[in-house]
XYZ file of C-alpha atoms in Angstrom:
347
model
C 68.649 -25.598 37.046
C 65.943 -28.102 38.398
C 68.494 -29.961 40.111
C 69.729 -26.872 41.853
C 66.520 -25.826 42.884
C 65.431 -29.478 44.356
C 68.648 -29.555 46.274
C 68.277 -26.174 47.854
C 64.506 -26.871 48.795
C 65.960 -30.102 50.568
C 68.801 -27.794 52.302
C 66.443 -25.636 53.822
C 63.768 -28.533 54.883
C 66.446 -30.191 56.581
C 68.072 -26.911 58.000
C 64.657 -25.856 59.410
C 63.936 -29.504 60.836
C 66.822 -29.167 62.999
C 66.490 -25.495 63.893
C 70.369 -24.783 62.970
C 70.131 -22.234 60.365
C 71.379 -18.552 60.166
C 68.384 -16.075 60.911
C 69.484 -14.195 57.901
C 67.704 -16.755 55.843
C 64.470 -16.146 57.534
C 63.303 -13.512 54.990
C 59.793 -13.232 56.316
C 60.980 -13.134 59.988
C 58.346 -15.915 60.773
C 60.587 -17.804 62.715
C 60.944 -20.639 60.409
C 62.738 -20.915 57.008
C 60.493 -22.315 54.861
C 59.192 -22.562 51.415
C 58.442 -19.205 51.200
C 61.851 -17.956 52.331
C 63.354 -20.550 49.664
C 60.703 -18.858 46.943
C 62.408 -15.279 47.654
C 66.028 -16.297 47.382
C 65.476 -18.521 44.545
C 64.135 -15.695 42.397
C 66.840 -13.369 43.536
C 69.135 -16.114 42.269
C 67.522 -16.523 39.094
C 66.707 -12.872 38.438
C 68.363 -11.435 35.263
C 69.318 -7.838 35.522
C 68.797 -6.441 31.673
C 70.519 -3.318 30.529
C 70.044 -1.276 27.609
C 72.724 -1.663 24.530
C 74.312 1.837 24.032
C 74.877 3.529 20.682
C 78.322 2.975 19.336
C 77.850 3.799 15.563
C 80.235 6.613 14.485
C 82.559 6.497 17.503
C 86.282 5.335 17.187
C 86.919 1.737 18.015
C 88.330 2.801 21.131
C 85.637 4.733 22.125
C 83.047 2.125 21.525
C 84.671 -0.286 23.598
C 84.682 1.940 26.493
C 81.229 2.804 25.898
C 80.146 -1.007 25.791
C 81.959 -1.871 28.852
C 80.828 1.098 30.886
C 77.267 0.091 30.101
C 77.858 -3.326 32.183
C 78.440 -5.335 28.625
C 81.364 -7.044 26.873
C 83.138 -6.550 23.519
C 82.338 -9.315 21.285
C 83.737 -10.100 18.157
C 85.407 -7.248 15.820
C 84.922 -7.300 12.038
C 86.480 -4.653 9.555
C 84.980 -3.552 6.228
C 86.522 -1.540 3.621
C 85.071 1.729 3.389
C 86.100 5.202 1.783
C 82.841 6.855 3.414
C 84.311 6.973 6.995
C 87.367 7.530 8.778
C 89.510 4.655 9.600
C 88.571 2.400 12.450
C 85.421 4.032 12.987
C 82.179 1.749 14.045
C 79.730 1.513 11.189
C 77.810 -1.473 12.365
C 76.908 -3.127 15.583
C 74.963 -6.025 16.888
C 72.792 -6.076 19.076
C 71.210 -2.851 17.832
C 71.233 0.249 19.931
C 68.300 0.379 22.375
C 68.102 -3.253 22.730
C 67.578 -4.686 26.298
C 70.033 -7.858 26.831
C 71.084 -9.304 29.889
C 74.201 -7.878 31.630
C 77.411 -8.911 30.245
C 76.037 -9.869 27.054
C 78.531 -9.512 23.975
C 78.261 -6.641 21.564
C 79.851 -7.257 18.267
C 80.899 -4.119 16.125
C 82.214 -3.631 12.887
C 84.784 -0.856 12.072
C 85.787 0.707 8.799
C 89.372 0.314 7.362
C 90.622 1.864 3.904
C 92.880 -1.323 2.779
C 92.714 -1.849 -0.762
C 95.354 -4.025 -2.197
C 95.847 -2.526 -5.585
C 94.788 -5.402 -7.265
C 91.590 -4.154 -9.625
C 90.159 -2.339 -6.260
C 89.869 -5.672 -4.377
C 87.821 -4.791 -1.315
C 88.290 -6.775 1.798
C 86.107 -7.652 4.950
C 87.817 -8.483 8.214
C 86.504 -11.469 10.536
C 87.784 -12.855 13.572
C 86.398 -16.366 14.291
C 87.749 -19.711 15.478
C 87.882 -21.297 12.183
C 89.443 -18.123 10.458
C 91.065 -14.646 11.522
C 91.714 -12.467 8.527
C 90.279 -10.619 5.460
C 87.568 -12.328 3.039
C 86.849 -10.629 -0.507
C 83.823 -8.657 -0.164
C 82.638 -9.828 -3.567
C 83.188 -12.967 -5.781
C 85.940 -12.536 -8.052
C 84.663 -10.740 -11.168
C 85.286 -11.463 -14.831
C 87.452 -8.189 -14.780
C 89.632 -9.639 -12.081
C 90.027 -12.765 -13.625
C 90.852 -11.502 -17.120
C 93.706 -9.360 -15.218
C 94.990 -12.377 -13.944
C 94.968 -14.459 -17.206
C 96.550 -11.263 -18.849
C 99.361 -11.333 -16.069
C 99.999 -15.100 -16.328
C 100.274 -14.920 -20.161
C 102.842 -12.438 -19.589
C 104.801 -14.592 -17.445
C 104.457 -17.626 -19.688
C 102.472 -19.249 -16.840
C 99.374 -20.120 -19.039
C 98.747 -21.727 -22.519
C 95.940 -20.734 -24.624
C 94.240 -23.221 -26.705
C 91.098 -23.606 -28.676
C 89.420 -25.704 -26.262
C 90.607 -23.763 -22.751
C 93.186 -22.161 -21.179
C 95.655 -24.326 -19.311
C 98.406 -23.951 -16.656
C 101.952 -24.765 -17.625
C 104.126 -25.031 -14.701
C 104.390 -27.160 -11.433
C 101.442 -28.859 -10.069
C 99.403 -26.954 -12.769
C 100.788 -28.242 -15.516
C 98.373 -29.219 -18.126
C 95.485 -28.431 -15.758
C 92.375 -26.609 -17.119
C 92.283 -23.268 -15.652
C 89.117 -21.551 -17.552
C 87.005 -22.938 -20.096
C 87.145 -20.401 -22.804
C 85.437 -22.461 -25.648
C 82.355 -23.273 -23.562
C 79.181 -21.268 -24.903
C 78.393 -20.083 -21.330
C 82.212 -18.791 -20.693
C 82.138 -14.710 -20.386
C 85.729 -14.017 -20.965
C 87.248 -14.182 -24.658
C 90.686 -13.834 -25.940
C 91.844 -11.857 -29.228
C 95.305 -10.661 -30.138
C 96.917 -11.516 -26.795
C 94.162 -9.709 -24.729
C 91.469 -11.269 -22.436
C 88.081 -9.244 -22.162
C 84.472 -9.732 -21.282
C 82.102 -8.904 -23.458
C 78.587 -7.314 -22.999
C 75.547 -9.658 -23.319
C 71.588 -8.342 -23.612
C 72.957 -4.747 -23.164
C 74.788 -5.615 -19.861
C 78.411 -4.997 -19.085
C 79.738 -8.327 -17.907
C 82.930 -7.328 -16.358
C 81.467 -6.887 -12.735
C 79.795 -10.220 -12.768
C 81.247 -13.322 -11.121
C 83.631 -15.428 -13.236
C 81.990 -18.589 -14.157
C 83.365 -21.591 -16.006
C 86.465 -21.583 -13.863
C 87.919 -24.785 -12.534
C 89.280 -25.382 -9.069
C 92.534 -25.473 -10.494
C 92.102 -21.998 -12.105
C 90.832 -20.760 -8.446
C 93.696 -21.922 -6.846
C 95.951 -20.639 -9.295
C 94.668 -17.216 -9.109
C 95.298 -17.436 -5.181
C 98.688 -18.522 -5.222
C 99.339 -15.915 -8.188
C 98.416 -12.843 -5.809
C 99.238 -14.839 -2.154
C 95.586 -15.360 -1.207
C 94.220 -18.415 -0.332
C 90.909 -20.803 -1.175
C 89.183 -21.195 1.980
C 88.304 -24.348 3.482
C 84.501 -25.439 3.687
C 84.968 -24.392 7.525
C 86.772 -21.262 6.656
C 84.005 -20.326 4.173
C 81.106 -20.847 6.690
C 82.449 -18.792 9.248
C 82.392 -16.095 6.843
C 78.861 -16.766 5.948
C 76.766 -17.591 8.627
C 77.750 -14.403 10.938
C 78.402 -16.142 14.353
C 75.995 -18.804 13.824
C 73.142 -16.740 13.351
C 72.297 -17.021 9.657
C 70.582 -19.975 7.831
C 71.453 -18.386 4.388
C 74.658 -15.913 3.662
C 72.199 -13.383 3.403
C 70.398 -13.965 6.909
C 67.935 -16.024 8.481
C 65.652 -16.172 5.483
C 66.249 -15.647 1.612
C 64.044 -14.127 -1.070
C 64.434 -12.422 -4.688
C 65.290 -9.232 -3.007
C 68.177 -10.960 -1.114
C 69.814 -12.900 -3.252
C 70.048 -14.166 -7.097
C 68.732 -17.532 -7.124
C 66.261 -20.050 -8.634
C 66.445 -18.305 -12.091
C 65.233 -15.234 -11.032
C 67.366 -13.639 -14.083
C 67.613 -9.994 -12.388
C 69.796 -8.761 -15.391
C 67.305 -9.787 -17.789
C 70.054 -11.726 -19.702
C 68.454 -13.768 -22.837
C 70.781 -16.877 -22.169
C 72.412 -18.694 -19.419
C 74.129 -18.131 -17.085
C 71.676 -15.557 -15.282
C 74.388 -13.858 -13.045
C 73.895 -10.611 -11.530
C 76.648 -7.753 -10.819
C 78.840 -8.640 -7.769
C 77.374 -6.752 -4.557
C 73.837 -6.168 -6.438
C 71.891 -7.512 -3.618
C 73.659 -5.574 -0.887
C 75.674 -6.822 1.897
C 75.053 -9.022 4.997
C 76.472 -10.267 8.342
C 79.941 -9.087 8.069
C 79.335 -6.920 5.191
C 79.914 -9.657 2.689
C 78.054 -9.876 -0.747
C 76.513 -12.884 -2.631
C 77.448 -15.532 -0.114
C 73.966 -16.976 -0.984
C 73.024 -17.523 -4.906
C 74.774 -16.034 -7.760
C 77.693 -18.471 -8.162
C 78.691 -22.002 -6.379
C 81.988 -20.866 -4.557
C 85.105 -23.498 -4.606
C 86.683 -24.037 -1.384
C 89.824 -25.854 -0.546
C 88.198 -29.122 0.920
C 88.209 -32.383 -0.553
C 84.970 -34.676 -1.146
C 85.186 -38.043 -1.912
C 87.918 -39.245 -4.626
C 89.544 -36.014 -5.778
C 86.506 -33.907 -5.797
C 86.180 -30.415 -4.093
C 83.278 -28.571 -1.956
C 81.532 -25.713 -3.375
C 79.303 -23.645 -1.306
C 76.514 -21.044 -1.437
C 74.400 -21.903 -4.252
C 73.836 -20.089 -7.396
C 71.652 -18.524 -9.938
C 69.552 -21.747 -10.807
C 69.541 -23.222 -7.485
C 66.475 -23.708 -4.924
C 66.729 -21.923 -1.632
C 67.265 -25.052 -0.060
C 70.685 -25.225 -2.053
C 71.718 -21.960 -1.154
C 71.801 -22.619 2.812
C 74.974 -22.052 4.579
C 75.314 -25.831 5.374
C 74.426 -26.994 1.781
C 77.301 -28.125 -0.228
C 77.988 -29.341 -3.804
C 80.688 -31.743 -5.258
C 82.773 -30.615 -8.234
C 85.410 -32.130 -10.052
C 88.578 -29.588 -10.139
C 89.594 -30.321 -13.553
C 86.419 -28.485 -15.232
C 84.789 -25.188 -15.255
C 80.862 -24.641 -15.123
C 78.148 -22.328 -15.803
C 77.773 -21.614 -12.407
C 80.822 -22.227 -10.619
C 83.129 -19.552 -9.381
C 85.158 -18.303 -6.089
C 86.085 -15.634 -3.677
C 89.411 -15.468 -1.793
C 90.690 -15.192 1.910
C 93.828 -13.614 3.135
C 95.484 -13.992 6.275
C 96.672 -11.423 8.412
């Protein structure tokens, strides 16, 4: 910008010296093209015209896009969120907010509703369209109830072996790999007479809490079984940082009203792990829940010699560890009392 202004000054001074210049540039009709004329045209060139962002909430996707364009703005990213409260393809959120003043041509990002559930324990999805990933992200971390369902299905197909020290895969690349450390005192899932179930703790129904003590192999096997994918670190981050605007998966800041972290123990549990029910702290960004805190989430990204990256922080981590950019390495062979996961699904 400074280079352009200096260049323009030099051109105008040179032109006025030689007296050969279009009279239209003599704005003040002084007979000389001088710095006053330069100032006028430079200000006009630098001038930015702001427009007001229209309200598109409740409109159909097509109506919203037309309204945004007619206001002199452009349509930004489109995300979808499962909702039973709105008709299909209805705008349920926008950014920037209606009434904000922004430069002409700015992008307005919209979120529209969709009614898609895949029939597996009411799995809810959020659609994102980012360079790193385009497709669906599970709105919540995988819960104890959902993992119990997987173990039941896998047992019926003889894909797992239930031993006293854990649950192991028995086929292909998963043969002999620990899926779930059912023998650990922090495990939330039990097994009896051919059935998997999640017991209550301190008066809390744990079925809707995120599964813990699941290994990377256990998360990966879950994805393969139902046709999902375990995200890479970059894909996970694309879902968490909301166009790069978020420092945490819950926004630009974090506190005990936004996430379960720093041993807050919102459920009042008498022993570890101090998890909270999936979605208890609300949704952020694209409409995802618990992208900061609750449990670390396995990714498919390798770290060093055989380790895997986990993201998001957990119920016992500091605010710093819950940042979108923070990462943890974990052995894929074992679970932990604050390791869980969520799944992605391509279009």
